[in-house]
Short mmCIF file of C-alpha atoms in Angstrom, two decimals:
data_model
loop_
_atom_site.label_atom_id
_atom_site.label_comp_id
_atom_site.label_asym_id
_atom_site.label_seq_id
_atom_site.Cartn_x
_atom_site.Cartn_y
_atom_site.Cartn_z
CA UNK A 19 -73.60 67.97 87.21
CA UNK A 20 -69.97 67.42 86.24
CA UNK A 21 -66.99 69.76 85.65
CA UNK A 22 -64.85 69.48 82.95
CA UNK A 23 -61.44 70.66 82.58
CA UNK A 24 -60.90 73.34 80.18
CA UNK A 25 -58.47 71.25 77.89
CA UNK A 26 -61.09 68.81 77.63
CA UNK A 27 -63.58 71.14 75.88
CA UNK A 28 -63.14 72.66 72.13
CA UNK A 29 -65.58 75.93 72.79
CA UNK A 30 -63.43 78.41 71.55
CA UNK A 31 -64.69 78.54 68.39
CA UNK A 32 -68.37 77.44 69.18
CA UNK A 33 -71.08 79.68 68.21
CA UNK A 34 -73.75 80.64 70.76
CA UNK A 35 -76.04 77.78 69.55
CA UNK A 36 -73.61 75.27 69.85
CA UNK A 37 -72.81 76.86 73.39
CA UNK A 38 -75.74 76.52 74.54
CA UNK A 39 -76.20 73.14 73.40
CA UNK A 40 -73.03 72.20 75.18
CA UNK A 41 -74.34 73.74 78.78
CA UNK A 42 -77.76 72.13 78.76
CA UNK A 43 -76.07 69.05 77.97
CA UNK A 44 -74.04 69.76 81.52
CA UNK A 45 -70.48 71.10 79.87
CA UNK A 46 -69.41 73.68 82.85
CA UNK A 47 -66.50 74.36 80.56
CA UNK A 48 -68.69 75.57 77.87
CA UNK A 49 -70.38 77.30 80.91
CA UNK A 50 -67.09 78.95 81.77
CA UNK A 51 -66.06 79.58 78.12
CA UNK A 52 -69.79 81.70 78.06
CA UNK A 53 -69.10 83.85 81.25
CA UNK A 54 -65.36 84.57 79.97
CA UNK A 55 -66.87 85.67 76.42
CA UNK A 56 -69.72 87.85 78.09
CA UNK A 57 -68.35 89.41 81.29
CA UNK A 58 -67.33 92.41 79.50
CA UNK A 59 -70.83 93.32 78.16
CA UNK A 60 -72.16 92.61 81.99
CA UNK A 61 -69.41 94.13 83.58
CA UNK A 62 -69.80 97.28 81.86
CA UNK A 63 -74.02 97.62 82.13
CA UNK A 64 -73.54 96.36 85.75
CA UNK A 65 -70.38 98.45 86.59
CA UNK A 66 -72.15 101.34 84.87
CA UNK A 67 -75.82 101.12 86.99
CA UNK A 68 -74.29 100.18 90.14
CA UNK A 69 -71.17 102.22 90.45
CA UNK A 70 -69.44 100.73 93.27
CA UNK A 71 -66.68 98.43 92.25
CA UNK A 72 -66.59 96.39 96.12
CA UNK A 73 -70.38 94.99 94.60
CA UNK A 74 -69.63 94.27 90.73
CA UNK A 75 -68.75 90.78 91.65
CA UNK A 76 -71.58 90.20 93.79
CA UNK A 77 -74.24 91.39 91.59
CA UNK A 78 -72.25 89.94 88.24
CA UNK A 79 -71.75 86.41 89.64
CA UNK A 80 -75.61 87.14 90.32
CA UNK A 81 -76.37 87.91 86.34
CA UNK A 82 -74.63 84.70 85.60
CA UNK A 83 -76.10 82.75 87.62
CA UNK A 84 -79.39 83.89 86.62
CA UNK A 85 -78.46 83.13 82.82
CA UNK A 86 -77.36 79.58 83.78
CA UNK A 87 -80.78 78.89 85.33
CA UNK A 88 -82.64 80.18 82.79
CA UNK A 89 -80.33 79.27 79.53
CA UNK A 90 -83.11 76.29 78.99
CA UNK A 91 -85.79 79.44 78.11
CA UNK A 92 -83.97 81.20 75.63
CA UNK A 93 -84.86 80.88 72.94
CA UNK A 94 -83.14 82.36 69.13
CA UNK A 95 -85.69 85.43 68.89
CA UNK A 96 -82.94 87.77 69.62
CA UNK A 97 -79.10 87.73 70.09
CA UNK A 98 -77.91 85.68 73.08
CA UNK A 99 -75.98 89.19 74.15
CA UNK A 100 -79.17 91.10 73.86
CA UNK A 101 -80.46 88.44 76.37
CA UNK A 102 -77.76 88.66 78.60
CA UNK A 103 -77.20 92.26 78.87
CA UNK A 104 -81.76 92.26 79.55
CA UNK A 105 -80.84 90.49 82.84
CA UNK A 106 -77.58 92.28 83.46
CA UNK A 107 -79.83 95.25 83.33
CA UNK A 108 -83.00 93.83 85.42
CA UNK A 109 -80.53 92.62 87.50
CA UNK A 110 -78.66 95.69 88.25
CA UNK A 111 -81.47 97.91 88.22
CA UNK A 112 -83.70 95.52 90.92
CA UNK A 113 -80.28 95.85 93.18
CA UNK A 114 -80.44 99.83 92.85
CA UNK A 115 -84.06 99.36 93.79
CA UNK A 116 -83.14 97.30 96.57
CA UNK A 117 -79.68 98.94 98.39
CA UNK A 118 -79.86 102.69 96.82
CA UNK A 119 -83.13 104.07 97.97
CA UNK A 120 -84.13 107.39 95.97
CA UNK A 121 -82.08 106.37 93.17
CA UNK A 122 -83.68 108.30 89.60
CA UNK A 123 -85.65 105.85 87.71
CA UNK A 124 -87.00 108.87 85.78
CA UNK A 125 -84.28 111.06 85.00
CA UNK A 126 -84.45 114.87 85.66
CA UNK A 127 -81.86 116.90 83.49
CA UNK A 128 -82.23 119.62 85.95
CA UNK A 129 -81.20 117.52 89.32
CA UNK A 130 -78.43 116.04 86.69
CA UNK A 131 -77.23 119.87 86.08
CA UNK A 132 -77.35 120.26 90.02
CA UNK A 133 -75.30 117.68 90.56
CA UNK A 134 -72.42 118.34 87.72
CA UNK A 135 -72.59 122.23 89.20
CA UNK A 136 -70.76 121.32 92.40
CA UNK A 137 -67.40 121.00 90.19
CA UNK A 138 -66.65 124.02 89.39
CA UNK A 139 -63.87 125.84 87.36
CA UNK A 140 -61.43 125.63 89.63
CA UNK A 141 -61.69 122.28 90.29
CA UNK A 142 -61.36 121.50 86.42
CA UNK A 143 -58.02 123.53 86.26
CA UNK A 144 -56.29 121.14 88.63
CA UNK A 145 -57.07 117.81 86.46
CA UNK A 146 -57.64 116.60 83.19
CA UNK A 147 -60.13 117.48 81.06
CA UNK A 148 -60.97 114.15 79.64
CA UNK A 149 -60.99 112.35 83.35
CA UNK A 150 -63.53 115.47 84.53
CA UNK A 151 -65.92 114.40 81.02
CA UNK A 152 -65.84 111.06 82.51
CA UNK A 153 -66.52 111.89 86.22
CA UNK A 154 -68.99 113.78 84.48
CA UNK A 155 -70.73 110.84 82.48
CA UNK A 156 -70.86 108.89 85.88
CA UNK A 157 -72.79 111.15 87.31
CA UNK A 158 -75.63 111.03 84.78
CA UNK A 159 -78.95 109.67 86.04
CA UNK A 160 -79.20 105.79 85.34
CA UNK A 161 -81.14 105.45 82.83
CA UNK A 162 -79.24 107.85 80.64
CA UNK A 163 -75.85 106.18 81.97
CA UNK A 164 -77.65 102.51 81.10
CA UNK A 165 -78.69 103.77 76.93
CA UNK A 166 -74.97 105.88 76.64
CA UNK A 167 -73.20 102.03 77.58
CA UNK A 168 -75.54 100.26 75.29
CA UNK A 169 -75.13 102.54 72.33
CA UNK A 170 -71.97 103.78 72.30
CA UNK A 171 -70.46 100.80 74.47
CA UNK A 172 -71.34 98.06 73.21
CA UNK A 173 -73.39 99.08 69.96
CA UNK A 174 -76.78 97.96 70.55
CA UNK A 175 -79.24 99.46 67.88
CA UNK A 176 -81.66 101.14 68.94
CA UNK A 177 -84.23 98.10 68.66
CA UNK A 178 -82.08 96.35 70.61
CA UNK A 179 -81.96 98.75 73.46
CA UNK A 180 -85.60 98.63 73.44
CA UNK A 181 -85.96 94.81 74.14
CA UNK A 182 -83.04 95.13 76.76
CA UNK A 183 -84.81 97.88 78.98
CA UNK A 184 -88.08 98.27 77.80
CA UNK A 185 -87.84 102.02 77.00
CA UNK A 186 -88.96 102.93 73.71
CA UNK A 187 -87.18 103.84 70.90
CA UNK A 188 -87.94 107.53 71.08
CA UNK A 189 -87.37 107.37 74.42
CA UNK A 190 -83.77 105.75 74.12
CA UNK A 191 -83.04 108.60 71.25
CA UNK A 192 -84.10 111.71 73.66
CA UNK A 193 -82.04 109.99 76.67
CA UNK A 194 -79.07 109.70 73.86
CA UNK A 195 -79.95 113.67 73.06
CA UNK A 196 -80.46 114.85 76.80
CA UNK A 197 -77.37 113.25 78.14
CA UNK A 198 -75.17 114.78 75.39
CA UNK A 199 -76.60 118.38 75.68
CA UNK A 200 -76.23 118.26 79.54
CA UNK A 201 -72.94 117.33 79.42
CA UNK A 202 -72.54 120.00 76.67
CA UNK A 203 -74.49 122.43 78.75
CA UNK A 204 -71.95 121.54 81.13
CA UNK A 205 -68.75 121.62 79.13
CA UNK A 206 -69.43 124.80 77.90
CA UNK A 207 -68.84 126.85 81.13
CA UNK A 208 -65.53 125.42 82.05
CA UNK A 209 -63.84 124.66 78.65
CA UNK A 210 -62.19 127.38 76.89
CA UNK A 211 -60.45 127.40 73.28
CA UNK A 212 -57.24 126.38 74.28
CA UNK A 213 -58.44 123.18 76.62
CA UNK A 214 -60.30 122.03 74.05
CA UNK A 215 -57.34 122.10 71.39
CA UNK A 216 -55.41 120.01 73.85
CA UNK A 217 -58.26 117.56 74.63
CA UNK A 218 -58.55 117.15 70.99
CA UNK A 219 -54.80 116.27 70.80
CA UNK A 220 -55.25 114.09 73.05
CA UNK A 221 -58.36 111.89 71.87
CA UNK A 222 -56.72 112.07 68.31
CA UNK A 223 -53.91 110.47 70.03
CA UNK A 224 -55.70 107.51 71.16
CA UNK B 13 -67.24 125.03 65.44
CA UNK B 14 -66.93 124.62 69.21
CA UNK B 15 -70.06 123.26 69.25
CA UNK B 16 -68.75 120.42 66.94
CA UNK B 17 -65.69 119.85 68.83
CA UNK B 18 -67.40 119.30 72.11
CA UNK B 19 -69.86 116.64 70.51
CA UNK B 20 -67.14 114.52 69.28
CA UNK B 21 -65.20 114.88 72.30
CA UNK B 22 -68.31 113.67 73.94
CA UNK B 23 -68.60 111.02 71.94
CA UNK B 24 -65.40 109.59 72.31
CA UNK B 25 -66.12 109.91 76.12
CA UNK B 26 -68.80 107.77 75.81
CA UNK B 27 -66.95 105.41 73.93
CA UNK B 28 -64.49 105.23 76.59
CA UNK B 29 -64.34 101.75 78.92
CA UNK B 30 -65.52 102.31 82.25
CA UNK B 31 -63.13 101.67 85.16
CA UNK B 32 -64.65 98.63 86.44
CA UNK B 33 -63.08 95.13 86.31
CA UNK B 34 -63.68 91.65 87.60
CA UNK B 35 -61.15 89.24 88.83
CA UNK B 36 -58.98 86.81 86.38
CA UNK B 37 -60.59 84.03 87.95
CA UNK B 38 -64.36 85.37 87.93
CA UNK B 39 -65.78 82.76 85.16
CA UNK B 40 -64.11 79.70 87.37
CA UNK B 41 -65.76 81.18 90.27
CA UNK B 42 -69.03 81.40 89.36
CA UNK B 43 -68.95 77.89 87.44
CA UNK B 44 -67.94 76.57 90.71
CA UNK B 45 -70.35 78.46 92.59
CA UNK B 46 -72.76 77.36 89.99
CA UNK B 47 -71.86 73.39 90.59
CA UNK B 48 -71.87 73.63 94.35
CA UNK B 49 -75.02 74.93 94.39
CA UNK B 50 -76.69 72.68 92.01
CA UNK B 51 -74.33 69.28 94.18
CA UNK B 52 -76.48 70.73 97.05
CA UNK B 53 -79.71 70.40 95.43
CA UNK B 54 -78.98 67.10 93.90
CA UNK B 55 -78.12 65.53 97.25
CA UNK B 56 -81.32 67.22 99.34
CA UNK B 57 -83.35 65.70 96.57
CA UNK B 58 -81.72 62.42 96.51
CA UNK B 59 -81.98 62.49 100.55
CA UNK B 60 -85.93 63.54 100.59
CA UNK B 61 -86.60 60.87 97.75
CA UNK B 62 -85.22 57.79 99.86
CA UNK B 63 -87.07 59.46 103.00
CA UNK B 64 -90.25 59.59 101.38
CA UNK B 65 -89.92 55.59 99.99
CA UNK B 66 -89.65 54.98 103.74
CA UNK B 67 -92.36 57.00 104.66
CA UNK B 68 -94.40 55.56 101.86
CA UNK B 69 -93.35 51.77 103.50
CA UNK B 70 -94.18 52.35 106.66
CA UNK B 71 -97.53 54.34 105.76
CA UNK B 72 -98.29 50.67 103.83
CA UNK B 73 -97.14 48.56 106.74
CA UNK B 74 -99.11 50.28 109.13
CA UNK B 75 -101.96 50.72 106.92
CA UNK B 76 -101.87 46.94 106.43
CA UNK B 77 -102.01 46.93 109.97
CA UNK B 78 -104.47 48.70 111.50
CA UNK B 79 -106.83 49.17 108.40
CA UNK B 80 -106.79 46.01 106.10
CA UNK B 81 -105.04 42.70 108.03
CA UNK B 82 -103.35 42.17 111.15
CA UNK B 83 -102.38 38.67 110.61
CA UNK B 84 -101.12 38.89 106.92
CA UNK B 85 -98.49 41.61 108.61
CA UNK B 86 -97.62 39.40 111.44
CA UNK B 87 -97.20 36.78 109.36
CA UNK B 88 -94.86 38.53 107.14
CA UNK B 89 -92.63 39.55 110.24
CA UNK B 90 -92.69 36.09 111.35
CA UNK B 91 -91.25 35.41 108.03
CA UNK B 92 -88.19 38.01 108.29
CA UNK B 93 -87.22 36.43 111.50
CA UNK B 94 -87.47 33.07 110.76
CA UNK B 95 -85.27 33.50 107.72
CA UNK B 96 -82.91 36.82 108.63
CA UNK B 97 -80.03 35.35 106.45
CA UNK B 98 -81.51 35.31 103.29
CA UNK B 99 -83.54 38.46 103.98
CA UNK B 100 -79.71 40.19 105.09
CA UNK B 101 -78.70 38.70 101.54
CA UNK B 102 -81.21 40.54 99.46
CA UNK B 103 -81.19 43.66 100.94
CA UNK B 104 -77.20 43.71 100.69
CA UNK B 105 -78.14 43.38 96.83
CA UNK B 106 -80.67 45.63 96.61
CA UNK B 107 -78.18 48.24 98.17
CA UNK B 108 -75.07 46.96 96.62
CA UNK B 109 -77.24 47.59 92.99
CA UNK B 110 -78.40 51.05 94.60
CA UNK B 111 -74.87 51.97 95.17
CA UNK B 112 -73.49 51.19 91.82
CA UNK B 113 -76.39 52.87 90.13
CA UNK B 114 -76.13 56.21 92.13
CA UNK B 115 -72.51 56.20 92.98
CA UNK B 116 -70.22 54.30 90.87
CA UNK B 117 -71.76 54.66 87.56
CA UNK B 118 -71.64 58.58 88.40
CA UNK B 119 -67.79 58.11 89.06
CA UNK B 120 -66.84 56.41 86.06
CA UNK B 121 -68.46 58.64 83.60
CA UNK B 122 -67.16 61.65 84.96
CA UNK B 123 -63.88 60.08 85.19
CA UNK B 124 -64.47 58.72 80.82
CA UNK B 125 -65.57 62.12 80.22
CA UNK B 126 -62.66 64.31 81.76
CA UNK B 127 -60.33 62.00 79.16
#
């Protein structure tokens, strides 16, 4: 196995193919030049699943390593992001099976609205309204949180989704539906007129 | 109208990056994480291969021994000692070739390929 030094390598403007190519043919730059160009996708489905920033490393360095090993099966039937974000997903999901005991595979919207009920109005007064959405999102069940960060995220279609977590498209729609109208549900007993005017400035603004 | 409002505020949220981050140097890590690991295998394979081509010797010699001819074995030891110098010679060669295959060769093209 040999390292080469990142001058020594033109990958940045390599496709995947060519990438992949490059690795097989034992390029660690191109290796490198893969993990740089996907660690945002992983980072996001891991960081999103796992929710504890001390891991992410841990468990990321663990999706990469999985994709070096098996980079020789992929093959072109879908995108090579689809592919990685399916084992940044197995991956982080087999960890919450593993270290988070009683975590919700299969989501309830009412233990969802149990938890979000424990900040109450009071609470939302003292910070922003934006920051108490996103605490908000967070706290979703997983496999809401995991379709939310593939849609919205990193726009997967809905197809995609499918291959990457093996729910089906209905499925993936109602999840998309049900998180929204919790957090709605939510929304709608601490945000009054004028809040929502300012959050509205303030998401215009970005 | 509110109703609207609060589903595109929510979608925006959704939109929104979470706050989790790796470090600068995660890629560099994990390549080199990635090549120690795979250094480690290369070696233990390396090391069990010669072991079992010893192993596999032996098992013949004594084999030879105690199963198919005593004397042909003998006289093949009696031939190592009577001539240890040119016996010294070859295996020096054999390991000299060995080295340059496994070692050297390894060298040089990682060396032609870093320029």
């Amino acid at each position: 196995m040999q390292l080469f030094s990142a001058n020594g390598c033109q990958t940045s403007s390599m496709n995947d193919s060519e990438l992949i190519n490059q690795i097989l043919n034992g390029n660690m730059n191109a290796f490198t030049f893969l993990v740089n160009r996907y660690q945002k996708l992983v980072v996001h489905i891991t960081g999103r699943l796992i929710q504890r920033q001390d891991e992410l490393e841990d468990v990321c360095q663990e999706v990469f390593m999985k994709v070096y090993q098996n980079l020789g099966k992929y093959r072109n039937e879908c995108k090579l992001s689809t592919w990685i974000a399916t084992i940044a997903y197995n991956t982080s999901i087999n960890y919450l099976r593993k270290f988070k005991k009683g975590v919700e595979v299969n989501p309830d919207d009412s233990v969802a609205l149990r938890n979000m009920a424990d900040y109450g109005s009071a609470d939302y007064e003292q910070t922003d309204l934006h920051r108490y959405i996103r605490e908000q999102i967070e706290k979703l069940p997983v496999e809401y949180l995991t379709v939310i960060t593939l849609f919205h995220l990193e726009e997967f279609s809905y197809q995609e989704i499918e291959q990457i977590t093996g729910m089906p498209e209905g499925t993936v729609k109602s999840y998309l539906f049900r998180a929204k109208a919790i957090l709605k549900e939510k929304l709608k007993f601490v945000v009054d007129q004028e809040s929502l005017k300012m959050m509205k400035d303030i998401t215009n603004e970005r | 109208m509110k109703d609207k409002e609060l589903d595109q505020i929510i979608e925006k949220s959704f939109s929104d990056l979470p706050d989790f981050h790796l470090s600068a140097d995660f890629a560099q890590r994990v390549t080199r994480t990635i090549v120690q690991r795979g250094q480690w295998k290369t070696d233990l394979i390396e090391y069990l291969s010669i072991t079992g081509i010893l192993v596999f010797l032996l098992t013949i010699a004594s084999g030879t021994y105690y199963l198919v001819n005593k004397e042909l074995l003998l006289q093949i030891f009696t031939f190592v000692s009577q001539n240890v110098v040119p016996v010294i010679l070859i295996v020096f060669l054999l390991n000299f070739i060995l080295f340059t295959d496994r070692v050297l060769l390894r060298l040089l093209f990682s060396r032609w390929n870093r320029t």
